[in-house]
XYZ file of C-alpha atoms in Angstrom:
112
model
C 10.512 -5.153 -7.306
C 9.539 -2.055 -7.197
C 7.488 -0.752 -4.104
C 4.875 2.591 -4.178
C 4.265 3.578 -0.225
C 1.042 5.391 -0.108
C 0.330 6.799 3.934
C -0.654 10.236 5.646
C 2.483 9.382 8.887
C 5.121 9.958 7.522
C 6.453 8.260 10.632
C 4.758 4.935 9.525
C 6.059 5.428 5.299
C 10.102 6.590 7.028
C 9.941 3.270 8.684
C 8.261 0.860 5.937
C 10.230 2.487 3.952
C 13.853 2.072 5.943
C 12.457 -1.779 6.134
C 12.041 -2.272 3.016
C 15.317 -0.366 1.296
C 17.509 -3.085 3.901
C 14.970 -6.298 1.961
C 16.852 -4.539 -1.397
C 13.319 -3.140 -2.555
C 13.155 -0.014 -4.695
C 10.852 2.496 -2.898
C 9.041 5.484 -3.236
C 6.422 6.849 -1.276
C 3.910 9.238 -0.873
C 1.822 11.330 1.731
C -1.510 12.080 -0.326
C -3.520 10.592 -2.621
C -2.449 13.031 -6.277
C 0.563 11.997 -5.309
C -0.540 8.085 -4.990
C -1.451 8.675 -8.958
C 1.518 11.157 -9.763
C 4.321 8.739 -7.974
C 2.683 5.332 -9.871
C 2.221 7.376 -12.781
C 6.760 8.361 -12.916
C 7.413 5.396 -10.327
C 5.824 2.350 -12.512
C 5.491 0.266 -9.151
C 4.447 -3.681 -9.469
C 2.729 -3.047 -5.769
C 1.389 0.194 -3.885
C 0.273 0.046 -0.647
C -2.192 2.077 0.603
C -2.816 3.211 3.809
C -6.569 2.465 5.373
C -8.379 3.337 8.246
C -11.910 1.903 9.223
C -13.623 5.664 9.405
C -11.359 7.019 7.159
C -12.573 6.166 3.835
C -9.599 7.914 1.569
C -7.319 5.222 1.349
C -10.088 3.291 0.163
C -10.037 6.242 -3.020
C -6.432 6.280 -2.913
C -6.576 2.550 -3.878
C -9.861 2.888 -6.221
C -8.765 6.048 -8.240
C -5.263 3.332 -8.825
C -7.070 0.799 -10.024
C -8.796 3.209 -12.144
C -5.594 3.674 -14.248
C -5.140 2.084 -17.794
C -2.237 0.241 -16.276
C -3.056 -0.135 -13.042
C -0.508 -1.465 -10.151
C -1.355 -4.477 -7.811
C -2.402 -2.292 -4.726
C -2.401 -3.978 -1.203
C -4.170 -2.003 1.671
C -2.893 -1.946 4.833
C -3.656 -0.907 8.479
C -3.030 -1.435 12.863
C -6.233 -1.615 12.644
C -6.886 -5.729 12.404
C -8.596 -6.827 9.278
C -11.762 -7.723 11.237
C -12.759 -4.366 12.074
C -13.529 -3.187 8.153
C -15.548 -6.071 6.836
C -16.608 -5.318 2.768
C -14.793 -2.685 2.653
C -11.136 -4.494 1.356
C -13.126 -5.618 -1.519
C -10.993 -7.696 -3.919
C -7.920 -6.425 -2.552
C -5.110 -7.785 -0.325
C -4.670 -7.004 3.358
C -1.584 -6.803 5.450
C -1.347 -5.297 8.590
C 1.036 -2.709 9.150
C 2.605 -5.290 12.553
C 3.604 -7.917 9.075
C 5.002 -6.332 6.332
C 7.863 -7.138 4.678
C 9.091 -7.962 1.196
C 8.181 -11.515 2.138
C 5.110 -10.488 2.804
C 4.281 -8.659 0.044
C 5.550 -10.309 -2.665
C 3.437 -13.606 -1.464
C 0.135 -11.811 -0.744
C 0.683 -9.025 -4.115
C -0.308 -11.627 -7.360
C -3.987 -12.865 -5.021
């Protein structure tokens, strides 16, 4: 499996990247929305994990841009905030809390 991580916090990206690589996942990561689109086209991930925040629309905008690609990858939204803070903002996207992110959780939920 190939996973692209989009998170503006380097420490979060590094931790998740290290975890997924120890689980045998091919990982790329970026810290910006522009980088996410470029990386998604070049890397062709099976799943893109996008960090979102309740008061910041940037992650949701990135998820929408990824879904508008000619061959959109599945997007999994994540946050250190709980699911309840987002309400209807999550829309049809799969959400996995950062504390629960691992290869198995992504594999189980990304096709939902």
